[in-house]
CSV table of C-alpha atoms and ligand atoms in Angstrom, one decimal:
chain,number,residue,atom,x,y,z
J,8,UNK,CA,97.9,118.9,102.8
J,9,UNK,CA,99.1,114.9,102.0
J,10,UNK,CA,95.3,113.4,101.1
J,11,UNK,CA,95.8,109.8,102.7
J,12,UNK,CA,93.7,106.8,102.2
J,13,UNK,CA,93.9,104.3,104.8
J,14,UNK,CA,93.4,100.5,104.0
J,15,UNK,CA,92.5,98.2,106.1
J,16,UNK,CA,91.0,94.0,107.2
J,17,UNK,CA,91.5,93.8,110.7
J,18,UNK,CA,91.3,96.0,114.6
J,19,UNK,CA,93.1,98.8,112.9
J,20,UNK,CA,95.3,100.0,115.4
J,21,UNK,CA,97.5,100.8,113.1
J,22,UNK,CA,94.8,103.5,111.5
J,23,UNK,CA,94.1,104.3,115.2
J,24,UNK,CA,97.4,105.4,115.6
J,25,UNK,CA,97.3,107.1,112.3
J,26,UNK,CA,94.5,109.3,113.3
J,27,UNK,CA,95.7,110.2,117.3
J,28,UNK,CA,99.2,111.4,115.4
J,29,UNK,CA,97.6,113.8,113.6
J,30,UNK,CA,95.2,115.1,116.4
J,31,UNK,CA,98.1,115.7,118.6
J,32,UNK,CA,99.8,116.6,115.6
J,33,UNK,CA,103.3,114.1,115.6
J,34,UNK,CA,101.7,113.9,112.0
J,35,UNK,CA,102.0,117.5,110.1
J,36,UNK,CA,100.1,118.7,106.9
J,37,UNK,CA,97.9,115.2,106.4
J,38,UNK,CA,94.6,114.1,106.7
J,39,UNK,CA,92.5,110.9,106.1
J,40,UNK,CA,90.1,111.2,103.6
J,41,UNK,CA,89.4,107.5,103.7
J,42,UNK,CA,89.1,104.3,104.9
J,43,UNK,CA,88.6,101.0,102.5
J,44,UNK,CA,88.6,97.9,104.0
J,45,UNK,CA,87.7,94.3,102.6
J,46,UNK,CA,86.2,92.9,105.4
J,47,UNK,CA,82.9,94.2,106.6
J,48,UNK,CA,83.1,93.5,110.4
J,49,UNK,CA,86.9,95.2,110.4
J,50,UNK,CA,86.6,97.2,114.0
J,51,UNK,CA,88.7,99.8,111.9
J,52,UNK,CA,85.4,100.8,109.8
J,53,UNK,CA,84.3,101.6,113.2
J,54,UNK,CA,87.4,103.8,114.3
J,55,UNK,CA,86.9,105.5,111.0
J,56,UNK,CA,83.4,106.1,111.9
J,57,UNK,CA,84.0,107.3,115.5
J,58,UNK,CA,86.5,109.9,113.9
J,59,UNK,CA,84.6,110.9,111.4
J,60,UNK,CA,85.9,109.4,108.5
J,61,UNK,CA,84.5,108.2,105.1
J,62,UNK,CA,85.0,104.2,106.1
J,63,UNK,CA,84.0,102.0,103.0
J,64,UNK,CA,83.7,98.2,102.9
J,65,UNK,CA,85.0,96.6,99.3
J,66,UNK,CA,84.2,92.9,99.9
J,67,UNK,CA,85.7,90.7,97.1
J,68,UNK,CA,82.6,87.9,97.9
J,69,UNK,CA,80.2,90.9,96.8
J,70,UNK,CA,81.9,90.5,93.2
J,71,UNK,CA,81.6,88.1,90.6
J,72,UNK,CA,85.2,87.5,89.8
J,73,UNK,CA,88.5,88.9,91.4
J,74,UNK,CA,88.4,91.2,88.5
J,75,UNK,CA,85.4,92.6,89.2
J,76,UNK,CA,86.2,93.1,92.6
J,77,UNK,CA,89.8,95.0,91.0
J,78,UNK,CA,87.4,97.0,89.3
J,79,UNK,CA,85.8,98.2,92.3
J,80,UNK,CA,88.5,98.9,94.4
J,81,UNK,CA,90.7,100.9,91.9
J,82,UNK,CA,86.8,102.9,91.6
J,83,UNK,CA,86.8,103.7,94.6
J,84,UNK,CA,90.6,104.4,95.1
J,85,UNK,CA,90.0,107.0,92.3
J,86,UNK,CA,87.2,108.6,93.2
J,87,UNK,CA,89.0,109.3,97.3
J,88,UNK,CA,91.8,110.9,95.0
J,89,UNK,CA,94.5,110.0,97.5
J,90,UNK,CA,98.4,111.3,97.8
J,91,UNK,CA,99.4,108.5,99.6
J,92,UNK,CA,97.8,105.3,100.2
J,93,UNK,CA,98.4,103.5,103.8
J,94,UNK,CA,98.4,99.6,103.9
J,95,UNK,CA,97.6,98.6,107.6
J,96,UNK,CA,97.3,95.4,108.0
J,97,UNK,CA,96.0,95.1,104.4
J,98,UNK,CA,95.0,91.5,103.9
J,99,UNK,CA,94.3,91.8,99.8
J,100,UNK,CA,97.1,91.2,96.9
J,101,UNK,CA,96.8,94.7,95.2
J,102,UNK,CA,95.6,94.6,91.2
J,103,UNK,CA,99.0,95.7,89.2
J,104,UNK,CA,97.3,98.5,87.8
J,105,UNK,CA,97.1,99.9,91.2
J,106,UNK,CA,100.7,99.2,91.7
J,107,UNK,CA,101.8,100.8,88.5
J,108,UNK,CA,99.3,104.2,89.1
J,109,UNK,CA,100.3,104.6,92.7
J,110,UNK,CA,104.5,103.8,92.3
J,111,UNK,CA,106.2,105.3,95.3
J,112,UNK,CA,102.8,106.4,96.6
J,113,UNK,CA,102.1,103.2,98.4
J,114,UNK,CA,103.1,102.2,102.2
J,115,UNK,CA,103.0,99.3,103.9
J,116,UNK,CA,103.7,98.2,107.6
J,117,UNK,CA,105.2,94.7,108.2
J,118,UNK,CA,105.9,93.4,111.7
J,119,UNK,CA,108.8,92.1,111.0
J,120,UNK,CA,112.7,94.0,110.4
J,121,UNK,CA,112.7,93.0,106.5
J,122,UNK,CA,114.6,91.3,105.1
J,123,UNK,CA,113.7,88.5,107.6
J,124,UNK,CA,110.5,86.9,108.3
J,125,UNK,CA,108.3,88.4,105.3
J,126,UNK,CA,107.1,87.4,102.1
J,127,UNK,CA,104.3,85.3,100.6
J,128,UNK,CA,102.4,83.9,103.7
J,129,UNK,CA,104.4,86.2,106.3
J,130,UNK,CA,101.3,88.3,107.9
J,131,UNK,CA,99.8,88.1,111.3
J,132,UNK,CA,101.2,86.0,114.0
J,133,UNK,CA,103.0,83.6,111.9
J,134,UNK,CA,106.0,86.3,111.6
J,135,UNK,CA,105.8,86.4,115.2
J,136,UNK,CA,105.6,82.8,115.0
J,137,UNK,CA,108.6,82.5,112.7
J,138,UNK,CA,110.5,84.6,114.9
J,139,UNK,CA,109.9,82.8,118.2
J,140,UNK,CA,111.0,79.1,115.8
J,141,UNK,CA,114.3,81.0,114.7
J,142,UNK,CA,115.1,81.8,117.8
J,143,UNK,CA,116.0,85.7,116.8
J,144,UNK,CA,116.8,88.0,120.1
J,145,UNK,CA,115.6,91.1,118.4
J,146,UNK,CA,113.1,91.4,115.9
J,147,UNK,CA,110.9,94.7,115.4
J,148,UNK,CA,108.3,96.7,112.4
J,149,UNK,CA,108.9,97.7,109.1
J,150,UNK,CA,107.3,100.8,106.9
J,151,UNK,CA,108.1,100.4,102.9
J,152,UNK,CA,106.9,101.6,99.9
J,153,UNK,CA,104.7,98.5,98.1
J,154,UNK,CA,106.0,97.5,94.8
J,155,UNK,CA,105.0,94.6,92.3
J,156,UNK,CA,106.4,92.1,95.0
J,157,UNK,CA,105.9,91.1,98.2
J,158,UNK,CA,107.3,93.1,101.3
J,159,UNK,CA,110.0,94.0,98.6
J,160,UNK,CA,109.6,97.8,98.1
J,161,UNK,CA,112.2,100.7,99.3
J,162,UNK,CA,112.7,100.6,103.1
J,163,UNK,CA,111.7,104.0,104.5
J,164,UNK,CA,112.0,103.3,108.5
J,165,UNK,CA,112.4,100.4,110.5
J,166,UNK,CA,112.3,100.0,114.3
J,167,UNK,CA,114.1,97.2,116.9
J,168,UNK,CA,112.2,95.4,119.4
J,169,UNK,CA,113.7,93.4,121.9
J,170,UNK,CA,112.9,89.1,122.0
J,171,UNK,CA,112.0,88.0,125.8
J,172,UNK,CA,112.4,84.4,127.4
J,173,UNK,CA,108.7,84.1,127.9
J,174,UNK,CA,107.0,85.3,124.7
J,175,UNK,CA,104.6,83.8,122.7
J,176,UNK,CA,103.8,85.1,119.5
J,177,UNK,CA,100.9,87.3,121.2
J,178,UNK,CA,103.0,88.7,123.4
J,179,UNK,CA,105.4,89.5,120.8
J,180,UNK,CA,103.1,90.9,118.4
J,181,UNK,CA,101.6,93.1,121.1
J,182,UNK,CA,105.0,94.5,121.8
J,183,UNK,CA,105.9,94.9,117.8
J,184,UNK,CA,102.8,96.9,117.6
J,185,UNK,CA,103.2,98.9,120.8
J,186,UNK,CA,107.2,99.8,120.0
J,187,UNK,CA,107.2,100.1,116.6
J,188,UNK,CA,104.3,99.9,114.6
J,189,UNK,CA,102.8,102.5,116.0
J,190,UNK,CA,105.3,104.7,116.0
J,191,UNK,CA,107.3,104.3,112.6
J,192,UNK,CA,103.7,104.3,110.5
J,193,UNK,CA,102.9,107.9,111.7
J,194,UNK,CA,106.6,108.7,111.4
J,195,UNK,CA,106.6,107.4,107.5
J,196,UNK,CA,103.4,109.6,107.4
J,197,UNK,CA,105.2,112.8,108.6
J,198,UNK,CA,108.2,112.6,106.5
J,199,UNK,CA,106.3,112.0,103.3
J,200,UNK,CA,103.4,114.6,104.4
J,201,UNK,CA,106.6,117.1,104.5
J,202,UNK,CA,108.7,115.9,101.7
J,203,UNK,CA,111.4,114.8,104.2
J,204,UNK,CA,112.5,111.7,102.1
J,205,UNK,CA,112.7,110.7,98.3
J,206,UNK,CA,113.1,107.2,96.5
J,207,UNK,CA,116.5,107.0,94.3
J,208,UNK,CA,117.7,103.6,92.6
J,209,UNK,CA,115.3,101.8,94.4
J,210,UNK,CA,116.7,102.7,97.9
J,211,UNK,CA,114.8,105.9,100.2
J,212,UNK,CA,116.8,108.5,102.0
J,213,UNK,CA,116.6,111.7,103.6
J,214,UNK,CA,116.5,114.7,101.5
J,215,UNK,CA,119.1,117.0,103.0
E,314,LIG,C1,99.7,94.6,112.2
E,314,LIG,O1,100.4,93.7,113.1
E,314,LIG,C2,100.5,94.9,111.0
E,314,LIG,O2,101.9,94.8,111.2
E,314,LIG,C3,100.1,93.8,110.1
E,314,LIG,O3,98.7,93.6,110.3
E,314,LIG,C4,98.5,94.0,111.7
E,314,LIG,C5,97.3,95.0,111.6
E,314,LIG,O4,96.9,95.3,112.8
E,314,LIG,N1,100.4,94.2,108.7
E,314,LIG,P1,95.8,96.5,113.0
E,314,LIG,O5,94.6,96.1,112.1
E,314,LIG,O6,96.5,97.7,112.5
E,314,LIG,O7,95.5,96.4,114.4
């Protein structure tokens, strides 16, 4: 059974859609045994709580110093004991230490089809944003494993979502989320609950 820790800032429907692919079972052999967030009033502590789920809040302002906060955080990462650990919509630069402890045992979902629109200052609605400026006709999600940069890690699924006329970057983001967040997060899940996929010279693929 994949222990997975769930990190979190924001609505978490991301985790939401964690936690509904395991009940109806689209996730096999995984369970949450955690949720950290750094924001105190993330509606995803509240998801956690209505599912029953250890939700914690790990609030860099409570600390003295970034490291302190570091401190806390790889605590309480240790003390969950986690096989994988699920960045949705994660809004905190990760302590290297982490990085290094958890290699290839970090995910992350970006709304965007990386390479494009992602990197330092690419979260929320400004890839949407981006996307919309650029003018690209299809855009879509991204699930990769984190390493020491930013949206840089091995590419484990990606899904297309189709550009219309009359988006905005609400719309858009909506869409992202509905189409392919939401689905290739649960899908990563899956595959590396059930050793479906491995990491070799820096690229993932399918074990056959
Ligand atoms: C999602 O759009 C995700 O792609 C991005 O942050 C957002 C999180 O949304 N990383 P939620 O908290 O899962 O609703």
């Amino acid at each position: 059974m994949l222990k997975v820790l769930v990190c979190v800032s924001g609505g978490g429907t991301n985790l939401q859609a964690i936690i509904d692919s395991i009940k109806d079972g689209r996730i096999r052999n995984a369970e949450i045994v955690r949720v950290i967030s750094n924001n105190k009033n993330a509606y995803a502590l509240e998801r956690a709580k209505e599912n029953g789920i250890a939700g914690t809040c790990i609030c860099p302002k409570d600390y003295g110093s970034r490291d302190e906060f570091h401190r806390a955080f790889l605590d309480a990462l240790r003390e969950a004991a986690p096989d994988l650990i699920v960045l949705a919509g994660f809004l905190v630069v990760l302590p290297e230490e982490m990085i290094k402890e958890y290699k290839n045992r970090i995910i992350n979902i970006h709304p965007s089809l990386i390479p494009s629109f992602c990197g330092t200052g690419f979260y929320g609605l400004k890839v949407h944003e981006k996307a919309l400026e650029r003018g690209v006709k299809i855009t879509g999600a991204t699930v990769h494993f984190v390493d020491e940069g930013t949206d840089t890690g091995p590419i484990i699924a990606q899904k297309p979502v189709q550009v219309k006329e009359d988006d905005t970057p609400e719309t858009l983001q909506k869409r992202v989320m509905e189409e392919a967040e939401w689905i290739i997060l649960p899908q990563a899940i899956d595959w590396i609950a059930n050793g479906m996929i491995e990491v070799k010279e820096g690229r993932c693929r399918f074990l056959s």
